[in-house]
mmCIF file of C-alpha atoms in Angstrom:
data_model
loop_
_atom_site.group_PDB
_atom_site.id
_atom_site.type_symbol
_atom_site.label_atom_id
_atom_site.label_comp_id
_atom_site.label_asym_id
_atom_site.label_seq_id
_atom_site.Cartn_x
_atom_site.Cartn_y
_atom_site.Cartn_z
ATOM 1 C CA MET S 25 46.442 -172.992 -88.456
ATOM 2 C CA GLU S 26 48.676 -170.373 -90.102
ATOM 3 C CA ARG S 27 47.934 -166.868 -88.897
ATOM 4 C CA LYS S 28 46.331 -164.641 -91.531
ATOM 5 C CA ILE S 29 46.358 -161.292 -89.701
ATOM 6 C CA GLY S 30 49.442 -159.205 -89.051
ATOM 7 C CA THR S 31 49.607 -155.968 -87.060
ATOM 8 C CA THR S 32 46.392 -154.652 -85.516
ATOM 9 C CA SER S 33 45.815 -151.381 -83.686
ATOM 10 C CA ARG S 34 42.766 -150.963 -81.468
ATOM 11 C CA GLY S 35 41.525 -147.943 -79.554
ATOM 12 C CA ILE S 36 40.611 -148.754 -75.940
ATOM 13 C CA ARG S 37 37.820 -146.766 -74.336
ATOM 14 C CA CYS S 38 38.625 -145.431 -70.875
ATOM 15 C CA PRO S 39 37.015 -143.279 -68.193
ATOM 16 C CA ILE S 40 37.622 -139.524 -68.340
ATOM 17 C CA ILE S 41 40.909 -138.964 -66.505
ATOM 18 C CA ARG S 42 41.137 -136.412 -63.712
ATOM 19 C CA GLU S 43 44.018 -135.131 -61.612
ATOM 20 C CA GLY S 44 45.124 -137.664 -59.027
ATOM 21 C CA ASP S 45 43.601 -140.706 -60.759
ATOM 22 C CA ASP S 46 45.490 -144.007 -60.507
ATOM 23 C CA LEU S 47 46.444 -144.163 -64.159
ATOM 24 C CA CYS S 48 48.253 -147.499 -63.854
ATOM 25 C CA LYS S 49 45.100 -149.200 -62.581
ATOM 26 C CA ILE S 50 42.822 -147.429 -65.077
ATOM 27 C CA VAL S 51 44.952 -148.346 -68.096
ATOM 28 C CA VAL S 52 45.432 -151.991 -67.111
ATOM 29 C CA ASP S 53 41.776 -152.491 -66.138
ATOM 30 C CA SER S 54 40.535 -150.780 -69.320
ATOM 31 C CA VAL S 55 42.678 -152.975 -71.559
ATOM 32 C CA LEU S 56 41.725 -156.170 -69.714
ATOM 33 C CA ASP S 57 38.011 -155.264 -69.832
ATOM 34 C CA ALA S 58 38.280 -154.503 -73.561
ATOM 35 C CA VAL S 59 40.071 -157.723 -74.539
ATOM 36 C CA ALA S 60 37.629 -159.767 -72.454
ATOM 37 C CA SER S 61 34.636 -158.107 -74.119
ATOM 38 C CA GLU S 62 36.029 -158.837 -77.607
ATOM 39 C CA ASN S 63 37.534 -162.262 -76.779
ATOM 40 C CA ILE S 64 41.032 -161.034 -77.666
ATOM 41 C CA GLN S 65 44.103 -162.881 -76.406
ATOM 42 C CA LEU S 66 47.060 -160.836 -75.146
ATOM 43 C CA ASN S 67 50.510 -161.963 -76.288
ATOM 44 C CA ASP S 68 54.078 -161.277 -75.260
ATOM 45 C CA ARG S 69 55.377 -158.060 -76.863
ATOM 46 C CA ASP S 70 51.946 -156.596 -77.470
ATOM 47 C CA VAL S 71 52.153 -152.825 -77.021
ATOM 48 C CA VAL S 72 49.891 -150.736 -74.794
ATOM 49 C CA ALA S 73 50.262 -147.019 -75.408
ATOM 50 C CA MET S 74 48.573 -144.042 -73.744
ATOM 51 C CA THR S 75 48.324 -140.444 -74.882
ATOM 52 C CA GLU S 76 50.547 -137.906 -73.180
ATOM 53 C CA SER S 77 47.393 -135.924 -72.448
ATOM 54 C CA ILE S 78 45.934 -138.378 -69.935
ATOM 55 C CA VAL S 79 49.319 -138.741 -68.234
ATOM 56 C CA ALA S 80 49.620 -134.971 -67.782
ATOM 57 C CA ARG S 81 45.995 -134.769 -66.648
ATOM 58 C CA ALA S 82 46.517 -137.447 -64.000
ATOM 59 C CA GLN S 83 49.661 -135.618 -62.855
ATOM 60 C CA GLY S 84 47.788 -132.307 -62.687
ATOM 61 C CA ASN S 85 50.538 -130.783 -64.824
ATOM 62 C CA TYR S 86 48.859 -127.463 -65.615
ATOM 63 C CA ALA S 87 50.066 -123.879 -65.446
ATOM 64 C CA SER S 88 48.415 -120.474 -65.614
ATOM 65 C CA VAL S 89 49.272 -117.717 -68.065
ATOM 66 C CA SER S 90 50.284 -115.586 -65.076
ATOM 67 C CA ALA S 91 52.912 -118.205 -64.182
ATOM 68 C CA ILE S 92 54.214 -118.049 -67.754
ATOM 69 C CA ALA S 93 54.309 -114.246 -67.550
ATOM 70 C CA LYS S 94 56.232 -114.283 -64.272
ATOM 71 C CA ASP S 95 58.860 -116.716 -65.559
ATOM 72 C CA VAL S 96 59.267 -114.861 -68.866
ATOM 73 C CA LYS S 97 59.706 -111.547 -67.053
ATOM 74 C CA ASN S 98 62.246 -113.018 -64.628
ATOM 75 C CA LYS S 99 64.304 -114.676 -67.358
ATOM 76 C CA LEU S 100 64.081 -112.080 -70.144
ATOM 77 C CA GLY S 101 63.793 -108.765 -68.307
ATOM 78 C CA GLY S 102 60.200 -107.730 -68.946
ATOM 79 C CA GLU S 103 61.001 -104.956 -71.439
ATOM 80 C CA THR S 104 61.232 -105.554 -75.221
ATOM 81 C CA ILE S 105 61.349 -109.261 -76.007
ATOM 82 C CA GLY S 106 61.863 -110.813 -79.406
ATOM 83 C CA VAL S 107 59.549 -113.792 -79.838
ATOM 84 C CA ILE S 108 60.764 -115.734 -82.847
ATOM 85 C CA PHE S 109 59.642 -118.736 -84.901
ATOM 86 C CA PRO S 110 56.367 -119.616 -83.153
ATOM 87 C CA ILE S 111 54.079 -122.143 -84.775
ATOM 88 C CA LEU S 112 50.705 -120.878 -85.982
ATOM 89 C CA SER S 113 48.252 -122.579 -83.657
ATOM 90 C CA ARG S 114 45.456 -121.408 -81.382
ATOM 91 C CA ASN S 115 45.732 -124.631 -79.386
ATOM 92 C CA ARG S 116 49.505 -124.920 -79.204
ATOM 93 C CA PHE S 117 50.865 -121.390 -79.062
ATOM 94 C CA ALA S 118 48.235 -118.679 -78.653
ATOM 95 C CA ILE S 119 47.710 -119.379 -74.966
ATOM 96 C CA CYS S 120 51.496 -119.346 -74.425
ATOM 97 C CA LEU S 121 51.758 -116.051 -76.305
ATOM 98 C CA ARG S 122 49.171 -114.587 -73.944
ATOM 99 C CA GLY S 123 51.426 -115.328 -70.977
ATOM 100 C CA ILE S 124 54.562 -114.178 -72.814
ATOM 101 C CA ALA S 125 52.947 -110.840 -73.702
ATOM 102 C CA MET S 126 51.876 -110.340 -70.082
ATOM 103 C CA GLY S 127 55.551 -110.609 -69.109
ATOM 104 C CA ALA S 128 56.823 -107.870 -71.442
ATOM 105 C CA LYS S 129 56.263 -104.220 -72.359
ATOM 106 C CA LYS S 130 56.799 -104.848 -76.061
ATOM 107 C CA ILE S 131 56.880 -107.955 -78.219
ATOM 108 C CA VAL S 132 58.735 -108.032 -81.520
ATOM 109 C CA LEU S 133 57.138 -111.057 -83.121
ATOM 110 C CA MET S 134 59.259 -112.620 -85.860
ATOM 111 C CA LEU S 135 57.415 -115.163 -87.990
ATOM 112 C CA SER S 136 59.156 -117.602 -90.311
ATOM 113 C CA TYR S 137 57.873 -117.667 -93.881
ATOM 114 C CA PRO S 138 56.511 -119.022 -96.197
ATOM 115 C CA SER S 139 55.421 -121.367 -93.380
ATOM 116 C CA ASP S 140 56.040 -122.105 -89.753
ATOM 117 C CA GLU S 141 58.171 -125.000 -88.569
ATOM 118 C CA VAL S 142 55.409 -127.576 -88.879
ATOM 119 C CA GLY S 143 54.136 -126.416 -92.277
ATOM 120 C CA ASN S 144 51.318 -123.927 -91.613
ATOM 121 C CA GLU S 145 51.619 -121.520 -94.547
ATOM 122 C CA LEU S 146 51.615 -117.731 -94.345
ATOM 123 C CA VAL S 147 52.255 -117.479 -98.080
ATOM 124 C CA SER S 148 53.006 -119.969 -100.827
ATOM 125 C CA PHE S 149 56.294 -120.403 -102.653
ATOM 126 C CA ASP S 150 54.463 -119.373 -105.810
ATOM 127 C CA GLN S 151 53.561 -116.062 -104.149
ATOM 128 C CA LEU S 152 57.171 -115.569 -103.123
ATOM 129 C CA ASP S 153 58.382 -116.295 -106.634
ATOM 130 C CA ALA S 154 55.899 -113.845 -108.138
ATOM 131 C CA ALA S 155 56.966 -111.135 -105.678
ATOM 132 C CA LYS S 156 60.679 -111.940 -106.211
ATOM 133 C CA VAL S 157 61.173 -112.392 -102.472
ATOM 134 C CA ASN S 158 64.005 -114.546 -101.166
ATOM 135 C CA PRO S 159 62.866 -116.126 -97.873
ATOM 136 C CA TYR S 160 66.434 -117.098 -96.978
ATOM 137 C CA SER S 161 67.693 -113.516 -96.866
ATOM 138 C CA ASP S 162 64.848 -110.996 -97.036
ATOM 139 C CA VAL S 163 63.409 -109.479 -93.857
ATOM 140 C CA LEU S 164 59.894 -108.136 -94.326
ATOM 141 C CA SER S 165 58.023 -105.626 -92.230
ATOM 142 C CA LEU S 166 54.331 -106.142 -91.587
ATOM 143 C CA GLU S 167 53.565 -103.328 -94.013
ATOM 144 C CA LYS S 168 55.670 -104.925 -96.755
ATOM 145 C CA TYR S 169 54.122 -108.324 -96.125
ATOM 146 C CA ARG S 170 50.612 -106.899 -96.456
ATOM 147 C CA GLU S 171 51.571 -104.901 -99.542
ATOM 148 C CA LEU S 172 52.963 -107.978 -101.290
ATOM 149 C CA PHE S 173 50.682 -110.729 -100.049
ATOM 150 C CA GLY S 174 47.630 -109.209 -98.358
ATOM 151 C CA ALA S 175 45.740 -111.455 -95.930
ATOM 152 C CA ASN S 176 46.340 -115.202 -96.051
ATOM 153 C CA PRO S 177 43.925 -117.005 -93.743
ATOM 154 C CA HIS S 178 44.799 -120.553 -92.751
ATOM 155 C CA PRO S 179 43.206 -122.969 -95.249
ATOM 156 C CA PHE S 180 41.746 -125.202 -92.521
ATOM 157 C CA THR S 181 40.820 -122.770 -89.739
ATOM 158 C CA GLY S 182 40.271 -119.533 -91.665
ATOM 159 C CA VAL S 183 42.399 -117.633 -89.137
ATOM 160 C CA ASP S 184 44.711 -114.810 -90.259
ATOM 161 C CA TYR S 185 47.427 -115.628 -87.736
ATOM 162 C CA VAL S 186 49.369 -112.438 -88.414
ATOM 163 C CA GLN S 187 46.391 -110.358 -87.329
ATOM 164 C CA TYR S 188 45.357 -112.793 -84.611
ATOM 165 C CA TYR S 189 48.745 -112.907 -82.869
ATOM 166 C CA GLY S 190 49.221 -109.145 -83.118
ATOM 167 C CA ASP S 191 45.794 -108.448 -81.614
ATOM 168 C CA LEU S 192 46.395 -110.999 -78.856
ATOM 169 C CA VAL S 193 49.645 -109.341 -77.760
ATOM 170 C CA ARG S 194 48.035 -105.902 -77.683
ATOM 171 C CA GLU S 195 45.029 -107.220 -75.727
ATOM 172 C CA CYS S 196 47.481 -108.356 -73.055
ATOM 173 C CA GLY S 197 48.798 -104.815 -72.653
ATOM 174 C CA ALA S 198 52.046 -105.032 -74.639
ATOM 175 C CA GLU S 199 53.096 -103.210 -77.771
ATOM 176 C CA CYS S 200 53.544 -105.446 -80.802
ATOM 177 C CA GLU S 201 55.731 -105.180 -83.884
ATOM 178 C CA ILE S 202 55.669 -107.989 -86.447
ATOM 179 C CA ILE S 203 58.423 -108.890 -88.903
ATOM 180 C CA PHE S 204 59.060 -111.876 -91.160
ATOM 181 C CA ALA S 205 62.456 -113.588 -91.437
ATOM 182 C CA ASN S 206 64.119 -116.998 -91.350
ATOM 183 C CA ASP S 207 67.539 -116.086 -89.942
ATOM 184 C CA PRO S 208 67.192 -115.937 -86.146
ATOM 185 C CA ARG S 209 69.823 -113.203 -86.011
ATOM 186 C CA ALA S 210 67.438 -110.831 -87.828
ATOM 187 C CA ILE S 211 65.775 -110.147 -84.476
ATOM 188 C CA LEU S 212 68.899 -108.655 -82.893
ATOM 189 C CA PRO S 213 68.584 -105.102 -84.337
ATOM 190 C CA TYR S 214 65.253 -104.916 -82.478
ATOM 191 C CA THR S 215 66.223 -106.460 -79.134
ATOM 192 C CA LYS S 216 68.958 -108.517 -77.520
ATOM 193 C CA ASN S 217 66.479 -110.438 -75.334
ATOM 194 C CA VAL S 218 64.993 -113.308 -77.292
ATOM 195 C CA LEU S 219 62.538 -116.131 -76.730
ATOM 196 C CA ASN S 220 62.942 -118.651 -79.541
ATOM 197 C CA CYS S 221 59.832 -120.766 -79.949
ATOM 198 C CA ASP S 222 61.014 -123.297 -82.527
ATOM 199 C CA ILE S 223 60.796 -126.915 -81.499
ATOM 200 C CA HIS S 224 63.178 -129.197 -83.353
ATOM 201 C CA THR S 225 65.719 -126.544 -84.405
ATOM 202 C CA ARG S 226 65.883 -124.810 -81.023
ATOM 203 C CA VAL S 227 69.457 -125.785 -80.107
ATOM 204 C CA ARG S 228 70.895 -124.341 -83.320
ATOM 205 C CA THR S 229 68.782 -121.187 -82.998
ATOM 206 C CA LYS S 230 70.066 -120.520 -79.476
ATOM 207 C CA ARG S 231 73.646 -121.116 -80.581
ATOM 208 C CA LEU S 232 73.370 -118.663 -83.487
ATOM 209 C CA LEU S 233 71.759 -115.970 -81.357
ATOM 210 C CA LEU S 234 74.307 -116.168 -78.563
ATOM 211 C CA ALA S 235 77.220 -116.174 -80.998
ATOM 212 C CA ALA S 236 75.786 -113.069 -82.693
ATOM 213 C CA GLY S 237 75.589 -111.044 -79.489
ATOM 214 C CA ALA S 238 72.216 -111.749 -77.930
ATOM 215 C CA GLU S 239 72.256 -110.968 -74.212
ATOM 216 C CA ARG S 240 69.498 -113.241 -72.934
ATOM 217 C CA VAL S 241 68.146 -116.186 -74.907
ATOM 218 C CA CYS S 242 65.513 -118.644 -73.774
ATOM 219 C CA GLY S 243 63.616 -121.280 -75.668
ATOM 220 C CA LEU S 244 60.127 -122.434 -74.823
ATOM 221 C CA ASP S 245 61.926 -125.367 -73.216
ATOM 222 C CA ASP S 246 63.451 -122.932 -70.696
ATOM 223 C CA ILE S 247 60.121 -121.520 -69.501
ATOM 224 C CA LEU S 248 58.358 -123.300 -66.618
ATOM 225 C CA THR S 249 61.166 -125.763 -66.008
ATOM 226 C CA GLU S 250 60.302 -125.532 -62.328
ATOM 227 C CA SER S 251 57.140 -124.714 -60.459
ATOM 228 C CA ILE S 252 56.090 -121.065 -60.280
ATOM 229 C CA ASP S 253 53.713 -120.347 -57.398
ATOM 230 C CA GLY S 254 52.672 -124.003 -57.210
ATOM 231 C CA ASN S 255 51.938 -124.362 -60.925
ATOM 232 C CA GLY S 256 52.929 -127.360 -63.017
ATOM 233 C CA TYR S 257 56.246 -127.543 -64.818
ATOM 234 C CA ASN S 258 58.411 -129.741 -67.016
ATOM 235 C CA ALA S 259 62.116 -129.811 -66.193
ATOM 236 C CA ALA S 260 63.082 -131.257 -69.576
ATOM 237 C CA TYR S 261 60.764 -129.468 -72.013
ATOM 238 C CA GLY S 262 59.260 -126.440 -70.270
ATOM 239 C CA LEU S 263 56.418 -125.115 -72.433
ATOM 240 C CA LEU S 264 57.257 -127.368 -75.372
ATOM 241 C CA GLY S 265 54.482 -129.871 -75.978
ATOM 242 C CA SER S 266 51.947 -127.783 -74.059
ATOM 243 C CA ASN S 267 48.479 -127.001 -75.322
ATOM 244 C CA LYS S 268 45.442 -125.020 -74.324
ATOM 245 C CA SER S 269 43.364 -126.186 -71.384
ATOM 246 C CA THR S 270 41.252 -123.093 -70.673
ATOM 247 C CA GLU S 271 41.486 -119.436 -71.709
ATOM 248 C CA ASP S 272 44.049 -118.812 -68.974
ATOM 249 C CA LYS S 273 45.669 -122.204 -68.415
ATOM 250 C CA VAL S 274 47.891 -124.620 -70.351
ATOM 251 C CA LYS S 275 48.336 -128.348 -69.988
ATOM 252 C CA LEU S 276 52.047 -129.116 -70.032
ATOM 253 C CA PHE S 277 53.820 -132.121 -71.517
ATOM 254 C CA PRO S 278 53.900 -134.927 -68.913
ATOM 255 C CA ARG S 279 56.952 -135.200 -66.694
ATOM 256 C CA ASP S 280 58.724 -138.116 -65.017
ATOM 257 C CA CYS S 281 56.552 -140.841 -66.544
ATOM 258 C CA SER S 282 59.154 -143.590 -66.906
ATOM 259 C CA ASP S 283 58.060 -145.086 -63.571
ATOM 260 C CA LEU S 284 54.472 -145.193 -64.851
ATOM 261 C CA VAL S 285 55.220 -147.281 -67.959
ATOM 262 C CA MET S 286 57.288 -149.715 -65.903
ATOM 263 C CA ALA S 287 54.522 -150.016 -63.299
ATOM 264 C CA ILE S 288 51.956 -150.768 -66.009
ATOM 265 C CA GLN S 289 54.239 -153.407 -67.516
ATOM 266 C CA ARG S 290 54.652 -155.083 -64.116
ATOM 267 C CA SER S 291 50.908 -155.008 -63.510
ATOM 268 C CA PHE S 292 50.183 -156.723 -66.826
ATOM 269 C CA LEU S 293 52.801 -159.366 -66.061
ATOM 270 C CA ASN S 294 51.276 -160.010 -62.641
ATOM 271 C CA LYS S 295 47.707 -160.192 -63.935
ATOM 272 C CA THR S 296 48.226 -161.998 -67.266
ATOM 273 C CA GLY S 297 51.708 -163.551 -67.275
ATOM 274 C CA LYS S 298 52.415 -161.631 -70.491
ATOM 275 C CA HIS S 299 55.339 -159.287 -71.099
ATOM 276 C CA ILE S 300 53.627 -156.199 -72.507
ATOM 277 C CA GLU S 301 55.569 -153.243 -73.862
ATOM 278 C CA VAL S 302 54.225 -149.871 -72.695
ATOM 279 C CA MET S 303 54.727 -146.329 -73.955
ATOM 280 C CA VAL S 304 53.399 -142.785 -73.677
ATOM 281 C CA TYR S 305 52.835 -141.072 -77.034
ATOM 282 C CA GLY S 306 52.159 -137.542 -78.211
ATOM 283 C CA ASP S 307 52.036 -136.251 -81.769
ATOM 284 C CA GLY S 308 52.875 -138.778 -84.448
ATOM 285 C CA ALA S 309 55.742 -137.989 -86.808
ATOM 286 C CA PHE S 310 53.981 -137.693 -90.144
ATOM 287 C CA LYS S 311 53.070 -135.028 -92.701
ATOM 288 C CA ASP S 312 49.691 -134.247 -94.223
ATOM 289 C CA PRO S 313 50.188 -134.181 -98.005
ATOM 290 C CA ALA S 314 47.249 -131.857 -98.683
ATOM 291 C CA GLY S 315 47.753 -129.247 -95.979
ATOM 292 C CA LYS S 316 51.556 -129.754 -95.955
ATOM 293 C CA ILE S 317 51.448 -129.728 -92.161
ATOM 294 C CA TRP S 318 53.921 -131.857 -90.256
ATOM 295 C CA GLU S 319 52.168 -133.292 -87.223
ATOM 296 C CA LEU S 320 55.051 -133.308 -84.752
ATOM 297 C CA ALA S 321 54.512 -130.190 -82.615
ATOM 298 C CA ASP S 322 55.593 -132.102 -79.506
ATOM 299 C CA PRO S 323 59.319 -132.188 -78.707
ATOM 300 C CA VAL S 324 59.353 -136.001 -79.024
ATOM 301 C CA VAL S 325 56.832 -138.638 -80.086
ATOM 302 C CA SER S 326 57.314 -140.661 -76.903
ATOM 303 C CA PRO S 327 58.545 -139.178 -73.606
ATOM 304 C CA ALA S 328 58.615 -142.596 -71.881
ATOM 305 C CA TYR S 329 58.628 -146.258 -72.910
ATOM 306 C CA THR S 330 59.717 -149.677 -71.670
ATOM 307 C CA PRO S 331 63.192 -150.915 -72.700
ATOM 308 C CA GLY S 332 61.828 -153.377 -75.265
ATOM 309 C CA LEU S 333 60.787 -150.455 -77.479
ATOM 310 C CA GLU S 334 64.322 -149.113 -77.789
ATOM 311 C CA GLY S 335 65.914 -149.210 -81.238
ATOM 312 C CA THR S 336 64.855 -149.359 -84.883
ATOM 313 C CA PRO S 337 63.271 -152.074 -87.043
ATOM 314 C CA ASN S 338 65.570 -154.785 -88.356
ATOM 315 C CA GLU S 339 63.642 -156.012 -91.363
ATOM 316 C CA LEU S 340 64.136 -157.418 -94.838
ATOM 317 C CA LYS S 341 62.191 -156.125 -97.835
ATOM 318 C CA LEU S 342 60.084 -159.028 -99.111
ATOM 319 C CA LYS S 343 59.654 -157.617 -102.605
ATOM 320 C CA TYR S 344 63.446 -157.179 -102.929
ATOM 321 C CA LEU S 345 63.985 -160.821 -102.008
ATOM 322 C CA ALA S 346 61.241 -161.949 -104.397
ATOM 323 C CA ASP S 347 62.527 -159.845 -107.309
ATOM 324 C CA ASN S 348 66.247 -160.450 -106.802
ATOM 325 C CA ASP S 349 67.554 -163.235 -104.572
ATOM 326 C CA PHE S 350 64.699 -165.627 -105.382
ATOM 327 C CA ALA S 351 63.545 -164.347 -108.770
ATOM 328 C CA ASN S 352 63.628 -167.900 -110.185
ATOM 329 C CA LEU S 353 61.300 -169.304 -107.509
ATOM 330 C CA SER S 354 57.543 -169.229 -107.078
ATOM 331 C CA GLY S 355 54.779 -170.741 -104.975
ATOM 332 C CA ALA S 356 55.744 -172.883 -101.990
ATOM 333 C CA GLU S 357 59.456 -172.779 -102.891
ATOM 334 C CA LEU S 358 59.458 -168.965 -102.890
ATOM 335 C CA LYS S 359 57.587 -168.842 -99.589
ATOM 336 C CA ALA S 360 59.988 -171.292 -97.958
ATOM 337 C CA ALA S 361 63.055 -169.447 -99.251
ATOM 338 C CA ILE S 362 61.827 -166.076 -97.960
ATOM 339 C CA GLU S 363 60.906 -167.554 -94.576
ATOM 340 C CA ASN S 364 64.364 -169.072 -94.292
ATOM 341 C CA ALA S 365 66.031 -165.748 -95.224
ATOM 342 C CA ILE S 366 64.061 -164.007 -92.480
ATOM 343 C CA ARG S 367 64.974 -166.622 -89.887
ATOM 344 C CA GLU S 368 68.648 -166.367 -90.769
ATOM 345 C CA LYS S 369 68.867 -162.570 -91.073
ATOM 346 C CA GLY S 370 71.535 -160.888 -88.989
ATOM 347 C CA SER S 371 70.886 -158.694 -85.990
ATOM 348 C CA ASP S 372 72.101 -155.573 -87.824
ATOM 349 C CA LEU S 373 71.013 -155.151 -91.449
ATOM 350 C CA VAL S 374 72.511 -151.687 -91.953
ATOM 351 C CA GLY S 375 73.997 -151.590 -95.453
ATOM 352 C CA ASN S 376 72.285 -154.821 -96.547
ATOM 353 C CA MET S 377 70.597 -154.203 -99.917
ATOM 354 C CA ALA S 378 67.757 -156.541 -98.958
ATOM 355 C CA SER S 379 66.736 -154.104 -96.221
ATOM 356 C CA GLN S 380 66.636 -150.991 -98.422
ATOM 357 C CA GLY S 381 63.279 -149.267 -98.440
ATOM 358 C CA THR S 382 62.401 -150.409 -94.919
ATOM 359 C CA THR S 383 61.558 -147.493 -92.643
ATOM 360 C CA PRO S 384 64.735 -146.287 -90.860
ATOM 361 C CA ARG S 385 62.989 -144.718 -87.874
ATOM 362 C CA ARG S 386 62.871 -145.454 -84.195
ATOM 363 C CA LEU S 387 60.309 -147.976 -83.039
ATOM 364 C CA THR S 388 58.734 -145.462 -80.668
ATOM 365 C CA ASP S 389 58.281 -142.960 -83.500
ATOM 366 C CA LEU S 390 56.686 -145.561 -85.761
ATOM 367 C CA ILE S 391 54.416 -147.082 -83.126
ATOM 368 C CA GLY S 392 53.589 -143.661 -81.670
ATOM 369 C CA SER S 393 52.512 -142.430 -85.102
ATOM 370 C CA LEU S 394 50.308 -145.503 -85.539
ATOM 371 C CA CYS S 395 48.756 -144.870 -82.118
ATOM 372 C CA ASP S 396 48.197 -141.161 -82.792
ATOM 373 C CA LEU S 397 46.352 -141.970 -86.020
ATOM 374 C CA THR S 398 44.299 -144.623 -84.237
ATOM 375 C CA SER S 399 43.249 -142.475 -81.287
ATOM 376 C CA GLY S 400 42.743 -139.266 -83.262
ATOM 377 C CA SER S 401 42.442 -135.928 -81.505
ATOM 378 C CA GLY S 402 38.679 -135.573 -81.161
ATOM 379 C CA ASP S 403 35.846 -137.404 -79.480
ATOM 380 C CA LYS S 404 36.692 -141.064 -80.046
ATOM 381 C CA GLY S 405 37.303 -141.563 -76.333
ATOM 382 C CA THR S 406 40.150 -144.014 -76.878
ATOM 383 C CA PRO S 407 43.256 -142.502 -75.245
ATOM 384 C CA VAL S 408 44.815 -145.951 -74.831
ATOM 385 C CA ILE S 409 45.835 -148.084 -77.803
ATOM 386 C CA LEU S 410 46.513 -151.814 -77.968
ATOM 387 C CA VAL S 411 48.890 -152.773 -80.777
ATOM 388 C CA GLN S 412 49.302 -156.478 -81.502
ATOM 389 C CA GLY S 413 51.536 -158.313 -83.928
ATOM 390 C CA TYR S 414 53.873 -155.382 -84.517
ATOM 391 C CA PHE S 415 56.985 -157.455 -83.887
ATOM 392 C CA ASP S 416 55.788 -160.430 -85.949
ATOM 393 C CA ASN S 417 57.071 -161.171 -89.417
ATOM 394 C CA TYR S 418 56.262 -163.455 -92.349
ATOM 395 C CA THR S 419 57.477 -166.525 -90.463
ATOM 396 C CA ASN S 420 55.112 -166.259 -87.490
#
């Protein structure tokens, strides 16, 4: 019988993961229990993905705010530190800011506007237009910002992040001055010691600061790159990808998890005879059209995956074939012609008009986004996702 279902994505319920748990065994057993309970057949090239959170939890990759403070003080001097381009998030950044403030005497906090890097708005473009403010060149003091725009609580959380971050720094014993600018070099009249907190533009920001005369520049990816007093760390990403665990502790992005995905793949092969692709995923790479918030606050969608997930899709656009190459066909003839075109497609369709409109993104970004949407971020209890049929096409 011809298959009638294409790609499916299923959340797999798992036990609550604790430090030291055998994650390989838990993931494999949970998937096998789930497919048995639902009478689902595993196939070669199915994908099993797990959230970065359970990987970091099993690793025990946590760090205290005091460890953050100690590393910040050691690397940036402990006096006046410019903290620039943080995202507006209680979960993602506030706990980091607590540690940063504990490692300095004064924080000059420079916020990008009208929004942060991932789209959380401080003001709207309409407000900027009405005030005749140019966000590409104008540097605003806190007083000027309040005079022009007043308070602008976050539309989803109701938090006034300007007030919230300022109060948090002062509660930690540091002075706080807040300015608003989008050129990283605008911080240099205030201090030559800078912690840039942007995620995906961090390399350029560091380059601009150092070329303009900054003395010490660190990104969040340079903080906690090694263990401080026995705390967790991430050699590649530091504090990037971290989020709040408790009021004085962060969970870091998982480290060294390539061995884990390979071990899970081997275990599935041994137990089922199927070649399963495996990946770890964090934030999906998508944007909310209503809140204008881009989801990707992690440094990458997937920090580890099996080799079969390398690359980008190599697909033809069915509607292009139907409307152009085979516009004179219909019914069984059209179906047969399209199936034949798919079977005979080349291994690299770059530049082929019949592939235009297909999504030119990495497989791990696409599948990771699908998994992130499937698992959600709340109480579903499905930190492992089984994706089937992703590599099928119209001919299967």
